mmCIF file of C-alpha atoms and ligand atoms in Angstrom:
data_model
loop_
_atom_site.group_PDB
_atom_site.id
_atom_site.type_symbol
_atom_site.label_atom_id
_atom_site.label_comp_id
_atom_site.label_asym_id
_atom_site.label_seq_id
_atom_site.Cartn_x
_atom_site.Cartn_y
_atom_site.Cartn_z
ATOM 1 C CA UNK A 1 11.713 -8.022 10.067
ATOM 2 C CA UNK A 2 10.076 -10.845 8.091
ATOM 3 C CA UNK A 3 8.934 -9.232 4.893
ATOM 4 C CA UNK A 4 5.626 -10.106 3.193
ATOM 5 C CA UNK A 5 5.863 -7.475 0.471
ATOM 6 C CA UNK A 6 8.936 -5.963 -1.153
ATOM 7 C CA UNK A 7 8.510 -3.252 -3.754
ATOM 8 C CA UNK A 8 11.516 -1.727 -5.536
ATOM 9 C CA UNK A 9 11.309 1.250 -7.891
ATOM 10 C CA UNK A 10 7.888 0.209 -9.196
ATOM 11 C CA UNK A 11 6.434 2.441 -11.927
ATOM 12 C CA UNK A 12 3.467 2.512 -14.287
ATOM 13 C CA UNK A 13 3.398 4.960 -17.157
ATOM 14 C CA UNK A 14 0.316 5.769 -19.250
ATOM 15 C CA UNK A 15 1.468 7.958 -22.179
ATOM 16 C CA UNK A 16 3.067 10.922 -20.469
ATOM 17 C CA UNK A 17 1.425 10.251 -17.089
ATOM 18 C CA UNK A 18 3.438 8.512 -14.391
ATOM 19 C CA UNK A 19 0.535 6.967 -12.444
ATOM 20 C CA UNK A 20 3.041 5.230 -10.126
ATOM 21 C CA UNK A 21 6.528 6.661 -10.019
ATOM 22 C CA UNK A 22 9.584 4.911 -8.559
ATOM 23 C CA UNK A 23 7.677 3.452 -5.601
ATOM 24 C CA UNK A 24 9.589 1.367 -3.042
ATOM 25 C CA UNK A 25 8.277 -0.239 0.140
ATOM 26 C CA UNK A 26 8.715 -3.151 2.563
ATOM 27 C CA UNK A 27 5.704 -4.445 4.526
ATOM 28 C CA UNK A 28 6.292 -6.641 7.551
ATOM 29 C CA UNK A 29 4.473 -9.970 7.710
ATOM 30 C CA UNK A 30 1.376 -10.108 9.943
ATOM 31 C CA UNK A 31 0.792 -6.346 10.000
ATOM 32 C CA UNK A 32 -1.932 -4.051 8.649
ATOM 33 C CA UNK A 33 -0.498 -1.592 6.155
ATOM 34 C CA UNK A 34 -2.541 1.400 4.979
ATOM 35 C CA UNK A 35 -2.079 3.337 1.747
ATOM 36 C CA UNK A 36 -3.699 6.780 1.703
ATOM 37 C CA UNK A 37 -3.856 9.340 -1.059
ATOM 38 C CA UNK A 38 -6.266 11.690 -2.856
ATOM 39 C CA UNK A 39 -8.228 10.559 -5.935
ATOM 40 C CA UNK A 40 -5.845 9.748 -8.764
ATOM 41 C CA UNK A 41 -2.790 9.414 -6.486
ATOM 42 C CA UNK A 42 -2.000 5.980 -7.950
ATOM 43 C CA UNK A 43 -3.254 3.627 -5.207
ATOM 44 C CA UNK A 44 -5.392 1.367 -7.406
ATOM 45 C CA UNK A 45 -2.693 1.249 -10.102
ATOM 46 C CA UNK A 46 -0.183 0.134 -7.459
ATOM 47 C CA UNK A 47 -2.574 -2.561 -6.152
ATOM 48 C CA UNK A 48 -3.245 -3.740 -9.718
ATOM 49 C CA UNK A 49 0.474 -4.244 -10.296
ATOM 50 C CA UNK A 50 0.918 -6.065 -6.972
ATOM 51 C CA UNK A 51 -2.029 -8.356 -7.682
ATOM 52 C CA UNK A 52 -0.683 -9.156 -11.198
ATOM 53 C CA UNK A 53 -3.608 -7.524 -13.038
ATOM 54 C CA UNK A 54 -1.349 -5.093 -14.920
ATOM 55 C CA UNK A 55 2.356 -5.207 -15.777
ATOM 56 C CA UNK A 56 4.660 -2.579 -14.300
ATOM 57 C CA UNK A 57 6.522 -0.284 -16.718
ATOM 58 C CA UNK A 58 9.609 -0.537 -14.499
ATOM 59 C CA UNK A 59 10.806 -1.900 -11.161
ATOM 60 C CA UNK A 60 9.979 -5.098 -9.317
ATOM 61 C CA UNK A 61 7.744 -6.418 -6.542
ATOM 62 C CA UNK A 62 7.809 -9.656 -4.562
ATOM 63 C CA UNK A 63 5.027 -11.105 -2.441
ATOM 64 C CA UNK A 64 6.134 -13.648 0.137
ATOM 65 C CA UNK A 65 9.352 -13.865 -1.870
ATOM 66 C CA UNK A 66 7.684 -14.463 -5.262
ATOM 67 C CA UNK A 67 8.027 -11.999 -8.119
ATOM 68 C CA UNK A 68 4.817 -10.526 -9.539
ATOM 69 C CA UNK A 69 6.590 -10.465 -12.919
ATOM 70 C CA UNK A 70 8.006 -13.969 -13.197
ATOM 71 C CA UNK A 71 5.835 -15.971 -10.755
ATOM 72 C CA UNK A 72 2.404 -14.421 -11.304
ATOM 73 C CA UNK A 73 0.551 -17.740 -10.843
ATOM 74 C CA UNK A 74 2.195 -18.420 -7.483
ATOM 75 C CA UNK A 75 1.547 -14.832 -6.392
ATOM 76 C CA UNK A 76 -2.145 -15.189 -7.305
ATOM 77 C CA UNK A 77 -2.424 -18.323 -5.154
ATOM 78 C CA UNK A 78 -0.917 -16.461 -2.188
ATOM 79 C CA UNK A 79 -3.088 -13.350 -2.293
ATOM 80 C CA UNK A 80 -6.731 -12.442 -1.745
ATOM 81 C CA UNK A 81 -8.191 -9.338 -3.366
ATOM 82 C CA UNK A 82 -11.185 -7.280 -2.283
ATOM 83 C CA UNK A 83 -11.799 -4.768 -5.091
ATOM 84 C CA UNK A 84 -13.486 -1.381 -4.665
ATOM 85 C CA UNK A 85 -16.793 -2.559 -6.097
ATOM 86 C CA UNK A 86 -18.889 -5.525 -4.852
ATOM 87 C CA UNK A 87 -18.362 -7.680 -7.939
ATOM 88 C CA UNK A 88 -20.409 -10.673 -6.735
ATOM 89 C CA UNK A 89 -22.151 -12.929 -9.239
ATOM 90 C CA UNK A 90 -25.801 -11.955 -8.830
ATOM 91 C CA UNK A 91 -27.061 -15.128 -10.506
ATOM 92 C CA UNK A 92 -25.360 -17.320 -7.888
ATOM 93 C CA UNK A 93 -26.413 -17.651 -4.263
ATOM 94 C CA UNK A 94 -24.183 -16.460 -1.448
ATOM 95 C CA UNK A 95 -22.740 -19.970 -0.940
ATOM 96 C CA UNK A 96 -22.395 -20.614 -4.680
ATOM 97 C CA UNK A 97 -20.305 -17.427 -4.997
ATOM 98 C CA UNK A 98 -17.881 -18.891 -2.468
ATOM 99 C CA UNK A 99 -17.891 -22.357 -4.079
ATOM 100 C CA UNK A 100 -17.142 -20.892 -7.520
ATOM 101 C CA UNK A 101 -14.139 -19.056 -6.089
ATOM 102 C CA UNK A 102 -12.883 -22.232 -4.351
ATOM 103 C CA UNK A 103 -13.136 -24.194 -7.609
ATOM 104 C CA UNK A 104 -11.258 -21.502 -9.512
ATOM 105 C CA UNK A 105 -8.446 -22.010 -7.009
ATOM 106 C CA UNK A 106 -8.524 -25.783 -7.632
ATOM 107 C CA UNK A 107 -9.791 -26.703 -4.152
ATOM 108 C CA UNK A 108 -11.544 -30.067 -3.626
ATOM 109 C CA UNK A 109 -15.104 -30.125 -2.133
ATOM 110 C CA UNK A 110 -13.868 -31.936 1.002
ATOM 111 C CA UNK A 111 -11.494 -29.026 1.530
ATOM 112 C CA UNK A 112 -13.706 -26.093 0.608
ATOM 113 C CA UNK A 113 -17.040 -27.117 2.136
ATOM 114 C CA UNK A 114 -15.694 -26.962 5.679
ATOM 115 C CA UNK A 115 -13.830 -23.747 4.999
ATOM 116 C CA UNK A 116 -16.953 -22.105 3.530
ATOM 117 C CA UNK A 117 -19.041 -23.210 6.544
ATOM 118 C CA UNK A 118 -16.478 -21.570 8.855
ATOM 119 C CA UNK A 119 -16.384 -18.350 6.842
ATOM 120 C CA UNK A 120 -20.178 -18.078 6.629
ATOM 121 C CA UNK A 121 -20.338 -18.493 10.393
ATOM 122 C CA UNK A 122 -17.651 -15.864 10.884
ATOM 123 C CA UNK A 123 -19.398 -13.254 8.711
ATOM 124 C CA UNK A 124 -22.830 -14.099 10.173
ATOM 125 C CA UNK A 125 -24.385 -15.219 6.878
ATOM 126 C CA UNK A 126 -24.965 -18.932 7.568
ATOM 127 C CA UNK A 127 -28.725 -18.389 7.680
ATOM 128 C CA UNK A 128 -28.679 -16.505 4.358
ATOM 129 C CA UNK A 129 -26.251 -18.728 2.429
ATOM 130 C CA UNK A 130 -28.861 -19.876 -0.108
ATOM 131 C CA UNK A 131 -30.100 -16.343 -0.862
ATOM 132 C CA UNK A 132 -28.950 -14.175 -3.761
ATOM 133 C CA UNK A 133 -26.587 -11.232 -3.080
ATOM 134 C CA UNK A 134 -29.097 -8.747 -4.554
ATOM 135 C CA UNK A 135 -31.310 -9.380 -1.512
ATOM 136 C CA UNK A 136 -28.447 -8.401 0.873
ATOM 137 C CA UNK A 137 -27.690 -5.009 2.410
ATOM 138 C CA UNK A 138 -24.475 -3.216 1.351
ATOM 139 C CA UNK A 139 -22.785 -4.351 4.578
ATOM 140 C CA UNK A 140 -23.733 -7.998 4.027
ATOM 141 C CA UNK A 141 -22.496 -7.898 0.410
ATOM 142 C CA UNK A 142 -19.233 -6.358 1.538
ATOM 143 C CA UNK A 143 -18.740 -9.085 4.166
ATOM 144 C CA UNK A 144 -19.376 -11.693 1.492
ATOM 145 C CA UNK A 145 -16.801 -10.128 -0.865
ATOM 146 C CA UNK A 146 -14.235 -10.182 1.967
ATOM 147 C CA UNK A 147 -15.115 -13.826 2.807
ATOM 148 C CA UNK A 148 -14.773 -14.789 -0.857
ATOM 149 C CA UNK A 149 -11.232 -13.381 -0.931
ATOM 150 C CA UNK A 150 -10.400 -15.598 2.066
ATOM 151 C CA UNK A 151 -11.734 -18.966 0.826
ATOM 152 C CA UNK A 152 -8.309 -20.171 -0.349
ATOM 153 C CA UNK A 153 -6.623 -18.894 2.874
ATOM 154 C CA UNK A 154 -4.345 -16.261 1.305
ATOM 155 C CA UNK A 155 -1.169 -15.094 3.033
ATOM 156 C CA UNK A 156 -1.623 -11.466 1.937
ATOM 157 C CA UNK A 157 -5.008 -9.764 1.640
ATOM 158 C CA UNK A 158 -5.471 -6.625 -0.504
ATOM 159 C CA UNK A 159 -8.454 -4.464 0.427
ATOM 160 C CA UNK A 160 -9.220 -1.523 -1.883
ATOM 161 C CA UNK A 161 -11.433 0.873 0.114
ATOM 162 C CA UNK A 162 -13.111 -1.926 2.089
ATOM 163 C CA UNK A 163 -15.718 0.189 3.896
ATOM 164 C CA UNK A 164 -16.750 2.811 1.333
ATOM 165 C CA UNK A 165 -20.510 3.315 1.468
ATOM 166 C CA UNK A 166 -21.074 1.358 4.673
ATOM 167 C CA UNK A 167 -22.893 2.625 7.757
ATOM 168 C CA UNK A 168 -20.856 3.113 10.977
ATOM 169 C CA UNK A 169 -21.927 -0.260 12.458
ATOM 170 C CA UNK A 170 -20.970 -2.219 9.335
ATOM 171 C CA UNK A 171 -17.673 -0.323 9.072
ATOM 172 C CA UNK A 172 -16.757 -1.299 12.602
ATOM 173 C CA UNK A 173 -17.763 -4.916 11.947
ATOM 174 C CA UNK A 174 -15.397 -4.963 8.932
ATOM 175 C CA UNK A 175 -12.619 -3.374 11.068
ATOM 176 C CA UNK A 176 -13.014 -6.023 13.795
ATOM 177 C CA UNK A 177 -12.961 -8.723 11.200
ATOM 178 C CA UNK A 178 -9.875 -7.376 9.418
ATOM 179 C CA UNK A 179 -8.078 -7.065 12.750
ATOM 180 C CA UNK A 180 -8.935 -10.654 13.649
ATOM 181 C CA UNK A 181 -7.113 -11.849 10.502
ATOM 182 C CA UNK A 182 -3.703 -10.726 11.745
ATOM 183 C CA UNK A 183 -1.059 -11.851 12.581
ATOM 184 C CA UNK A 184 -1.694 -14.983 10.466
ATOM 185 C CA UNK A 185 -2.242 -12.772 7.436
ATOM 186 C CA UNK A 186 -0.688 -9.561 6.133
ATOM 187 C CA UNK A 187 -3.194 -6.871 5.172
ATOM 188 C CA UNK A 188 -2.622 -4.165 2.549
ATOM 189 C CA UNK A 189 -5.486 -1.686 2.451
ATOM 190 C CA UNK A 190 -6.342 1.610 0.813
ATOM 191 C CA UNK A 191 -8.849 3.970 2.320
ATOM 192 C CA UNK A 192 -10.137 7.536 2.129
ATOM 193 C CA UNK A 193 -11.208 7.404 5.782
ATOM 194 C CA UNK A 194 -8.552 8.805 8.063
ATOM 195 C CA UNK A 195 -10.221 7.391 11.181
ATOM 196 C CA UNK A 196 -10.085 3.966 9.558
ATOM 197 C CA UNK A 197 -6.355 4.253 8.889
ATOM 198 C CA UNK A 198 -5.819 5.612 12.400
ATOM 199 C CA UNK A 199 -7.785 2.803 14.062
ATOM 200 C CA UNK A 200 -6.579 -0.117 11.963
ATOM 201 C CA UNK A 201 -3.156 0.387 10.467
ATOM 202 C CA UNK A 202 0.161 -0.482 12.085
ATOM 203 C CA UNK A 203 1.840 1.622 9.452
ATOM 204 C CA UNK A 204 0.682 4.205 6.912
ATOM 205 C CA UNK A 205 2.064 5.639 3.682
ATOM 206 C CA UNK A 206 0.488 8.764 2.198
ATOM 207 C CA UNK A 207 1.052 8.901 -1.569
ATOM 208 C CA UNK A 208 0.369 11.511 -4.231
ATOM 209 C CA UNK A 209 1.298 11.839 -7.922
ATOM 210 C CA UNK A 210 2.502 8.230 -7.886
ATOM 211 C CA UNK A 211 5.045 8.718 -5.090
ATOM 212 C CA UNK A 212 5.211 8.011 -1.364
ATOM 213 C CA UNK A 213 5.262 11.279 0.596
ATOM 214 C CA UNK A 214 5.505 9.981 4.183
ATOM 215 C CA UNK A 215 5.758 6.653 5.903
ATOM 216 C CA UNK A 216 5.184 5.849 9.580
ATOM 217 C CA UNK A 217 2.691 4.948 12.297
ATOM 218 C CA UNK A 218 -0.364 7.199 12.706
ATOM 219 C CA UNK A 219 1.273 8.659 15.836
ATOM 220 C CA UNK A 220 4.528 9.381 13.979
ATOM 221 C CA UNK A 221 2.691 11.117 11.141
ATOM 222 C CA UNK A 222 0.738 13.273 13.604
ATOM 223 C CA UNK A 223 3.961 14.083 15.419
ATOM 224 C CA UNK A 224 5.136 15.777 12.211
ATOM 225 C CA UNK A 225 2.498 18.426 12.837
ATOM 226 C CA UNK A 226 3.018 18.615 16.596
ATOM 227 C CA UNK A 227 4.829 21.922 16.042
ATOM 228 C CA UNK A 228 1.819 23.297 14.158
ATOM 229 C CA UNK A 229 -0.625 25.351 16.168
ATOM 230 C CA UNK A 230 -3.985 23.833 15.295
ATOM 231 C CA UNK A 231 -7.162 25.548 16.450
ATOM 232 C CA UNK A 232 -10.853 24.854 16.277
ATOM 233 C CA UNK A 233 -12.958 27.941 15.849
ATOM 234 C CA UNK A 234 -16.736 28.109 15.859
ATOM 235 C CA UNK A 235 -18.860 31.133 14.970
ATOM 236 C CA UNK A 236 -22.518 31.699 15.848
ATOM 237 C CA UNK A 237 -23.298 32.486 12.191
ATOM 238 C CA UNK A 238 -21.815 33.891 8.960
ATOM 239 C CA UNK A 239 -19.502 30.951 8.213
ATOM 240 C CA UNK A 240 -19.138 32.043 4.588
ATOM 241 C CA UNK A 241 -18.078 35.574 5.461
ATOM 242 C CA UNK A 242 -15.555 34.345 8.036
ATOM 243 C CA UNK A 243 -14.120 31.839 5.566
ATOM 244 C CA UNK A 244 -13.282 34.716 3.218
ATOM 245 C CA UNK A 245 -11.630 36.677 6.024
ATOM 246 C CA UNK A 246 -9.636 33.677 7.267
ATOM 247 C CA UNK A 247 -8.450 32.727 3.789
ATOM 248 C CA UNK A 248 -6.976 36.200 3.323
ATOM 249 C CA UNK A 249 -4.863 36.011 6.472
ATOM 250 C CA UNK A 250 -1.274 35.101 5.465
ATOM 251 C CA UNK A 251 -0.512 33.304 8.752
ATOM 252 C CA UNK A 252 -3.531 30.938 8.539
ATOM 253 C CA UNK A 253 -2.880 27.501 6.985
ATOM 254 C CA UNK A 254 -4.809 24.267 6.319
ATOM 255 C CA UNK A 255 -8.217 25.882 6.712
ATOM 256 C CA UNK A 256 -11.066 23.338 6.795
ATOM 257 C CA UNK A 257 -14.675 24.502 7.162
ATOM 258 C CA UNK A 258 -17.841 22.667 8.213
ATOM 259 C CA UNK A 259 -20.753 25.144 8.361
ATOM 260 C CA UNK A 260 -19.804 27.768 10.938
ATOM 261 C CA UNK A 261 -16.921 25.693 12.343
ATOM 262 C CA UNK A 262 -13.305 25.825 11.210
ATOM 263 C CA UNK A 263 -10.104 23.932 11.821
ATOM 264 C CA UNK A 264 -6.981 25.877 11.023
ATOM 265 C CA UNK A 265 -3.273 26.058 11.701
ATOM 266 C CA UNK A 266 -1.417 29.220 12.668
ATOM 267 C CA UNK A 267 2.203 29.675 11.675
ATOM 268 C CA UNK A 268 3.046 30.433 15.294
ATOM 269 C CA UNK A 269 1.414 31.093 18.632
ATOM 270 C CA UNK A 270 2.180 34.796 18.245
ATOM 271 C CA UNK A 271 -0.446 34.981 15.448
ATOM 272 C CA UNK A 272 -3.338 34.234 17.808
ATOM 273 C CA UNK A 273 -3.682 37.889 18.773
ATOM 274 C CA UNK A 274 -3.652 39.238 15.179
ATOM 275 C CA UNK A 275 -6.225 36.535 14.340
ATOM 276 C CA UNK A 276 -8.536 37.629 17.146
ATOM 277 C CA UNK A 277 -8.031 41.314 16.236
ATOM 278 C CA UNK A 278 -9.085 40.596 12.658
ATOM 279 C CA UNK A 279 -12.198 38.507 13.358
ATOM 280 C CA UNK A 280 -13.377 40.342 16.495
ATOM 281 C CA UNK A 281 -14.811 38.469 19.456
ATOM 282 C CA UNK A 282 -18.566 39.063 19.038
ATOM 283 C CA UNK A 283 -19.542 36.141 16.827
ATOM 284 C CA UNK A 284 -17.218 33.513 18.305
ATOM 285 C CA UNK A 285 -18.996 30.643 20.044
ATOM 286 C CA UNK A 286 -15.867 28.582 20.764
ATOM 287 C CA UNK A 287 -12.121 28.630 20.211
ATOM 288 C CA UNK A 288 -9.779 25.863 21.352
ATOM 289 C CA UNK A 289 -6.386 24.354 20.703
ATOM 290 C CA UNK A 290 -6.527 21.002 18.841
ATOM 291 C CA UNK A 291 -4.288 17.964 18.666
ATOM 292 C CA UNK A 292 -3.383 17.408 14.994
ATOM 293 C CA UNK A 293 -5.377 14.608 13.335
ATOM 294 C CA UNK A 294 -4.310 12.310 10.516
ATOM 295 C CA UNK A 295 -6.598 14.340 8.258
ATOM 296 C CA UNK A 296 -4.601 17.481 9.086
ATOM 297 C CA UNK A 297 -1.404 15.679 8.065
ATOM 298 C CA UNK A 298 -3.071 14.495 4.853
ATOM 299 C CA UNK A 299 -4.252 18.003 3.916
ATOM 300 C CA UNK A 300 -0.887 19.519 4.826
ATOM 301 C CA UNK A 301 0.888 17.087 2.477
ATOM 302 C CA UNK A 302 -1.531 16.799 -0.427
ATOM 303 C CA UNK A 303 -3.152 20.237 -0.436
ATOM 304 C CA UNK A 304 -6.812 21.040 -0.317
ATOM 305 C CA UNK A 305 -7.816 21.301 -3.950
ATOM 306 C CA UNK A 306 -10.446 18.765 -5.045
ATOM 307 C CA UNK A 307 -9.140 16.167 -7.517
ATOM 308 C CA UNK A 308 -10.903 14.821 -10.584
HETATM 309 N N1 LIG B 401 -5.771 2.459 -17.856
HETATM 310 C C1 LIG B 401 -5.409 3.725 -17.669
HETATM 311 N N2 LIG B 401 -5.090 4.518 -18.723
HETATM 312 C C2 LIG B 401 -4.717 5.798 -18.548
HETATM 313 N N3 LIG B 401 -4.615 6.413 -17.337
HETATM 314 C C3 LIG B 401 -4.928 5.677 -16.257
HETATM 315 C C4 LIG B 401 -5.335 4.311 -16.359
HETATM 316 N N4 LIG B 401 -5.572 3.850 -15.096
HETATM 317 C C5 LIG B 401 -5.330 4.879 -14.252
HETATM 318 N N5 LIG B 401 -4.945 5.982 -14.951
HETATM 319 C C6 LIG B 401 -4.569 7.285 -14.369
HETATM 320 O O1 LIG B 401 -3.564 7.053 -13.398
HETATM 321 C C7 LIG B 401 -3.724 7.926 -12.273
HETATM 322 C C8 LIG B 401 -3.809 7.101 -11.008
HETATM 323 O O2 LIG B 401 -5.066 6.428 -10.966
HETATM 324 P P1 LIG B 401 -5.488 5.432 -9.809
HETATM 325 O O3 LIG B 401 -6.804 4.839 -10.188
HETATM 326 O O4 LIG B 401 -4.370 4.504 -9.539
HETATM 327 O O5 LIG B 401 -5.660 6.431 -8.568
HETATM 328 P P2 LIG B 401 -6.261 6.142 -7.113
HETATM 329 O O6 LIG B 401 -5.272 6.701 -6.164
HETATM 330 O O7 LIG B 401 -6.605 4.703 -7.007
HETATM 331 O O8 LIG B 401 -7.585 7.034 -7.122
HETATM 332 P P3 LIG B 401 -9.005 6.787 -6.366
HETATM 333 O O9 LIG B 401 -8.777 7.190 -4.944
HETATM 334 O O10 LIG B 401 -9.899 7.751 -7.096
HETATM 335 O O11 LIG B 401 -9.392 5.343 -6.542
HETATM 336 C C9 LIG B 401 -4.951 8.762 -12.559
HETATM 337 O O12 LIG B 401 -4.538 9.996 -13.111
HETATM 338 C C10 LIG B 401 -5.709 7.945 -13.605
HETATM 339 O O13 LIG B 401 -6.488 8.782 -14.448
#
């Protein structure tokens, strides 16, 4: 495997908190890698260390063979970063935002003008290039932030929650675009959307409390739960009452509720009868066996309590 990213025992400590704790990883060149984890798991801290914004407390990381500790300048020239927030300069036009970025990377106008024309075409903003970002929709701003990270043709692109807050059409447009960047580029992305990780990523790590919990393709992670007996259960009414009943049953796990519908795992097939005996059949609209989803794996590993 040709490695784009090598991380060895990376850690970041804030006081007594280990935000990232002994994290090691190899990411193959030309692939899309996805990092998942609940709020506060340490994803942004890890990205900040890899993009040379903060110094690790321990461990090492190399990007395309260059150390983030001793060759930070080289690393910065090799990477593109799309942060969580759309941090565009609102006093510059769409094109000027891209030009400013090109100049910061020391590119000459002969080099960057053509590149910017290509990128504007690719993200469908050629006709709006002289407008200010404040007049753009969220999806257009997001596309511009991604294009800006690509002006200097990075080898590795970091995307921190690239589609948060976008409508389904814009999300899919970003997915198509990200996919079109490989295999020339390696993509490292974080997301809270399981369908996004499932659709886009060649490989996924789920992290929590600063550590990697599992590592594999979406199919491999789901296979971990293949033994689990997942069911979808829908009641005609009284979702709240049934939630209480289901939570008290010792053989029910990973309960997720949406209105009167539930997803749950049973500890074994033999518990289906006791389940039906307890809830009775009158109010049930639907019950069916479910293939485990990536979200089920995520909840199984990281628990269901809401994080700060
Ligand atoms: N500068 C800092 N000083 C102190 N603690 C910090 C600092 N930055 C992050 N933390 C803590 O480190 C932990 C990891 O935070 P981080 O932002 O990396 O999580 P995350 O996985 O990116 O979360 P989210 O999904 O909400 O973006 C959290 O407990 C956070 O409060």
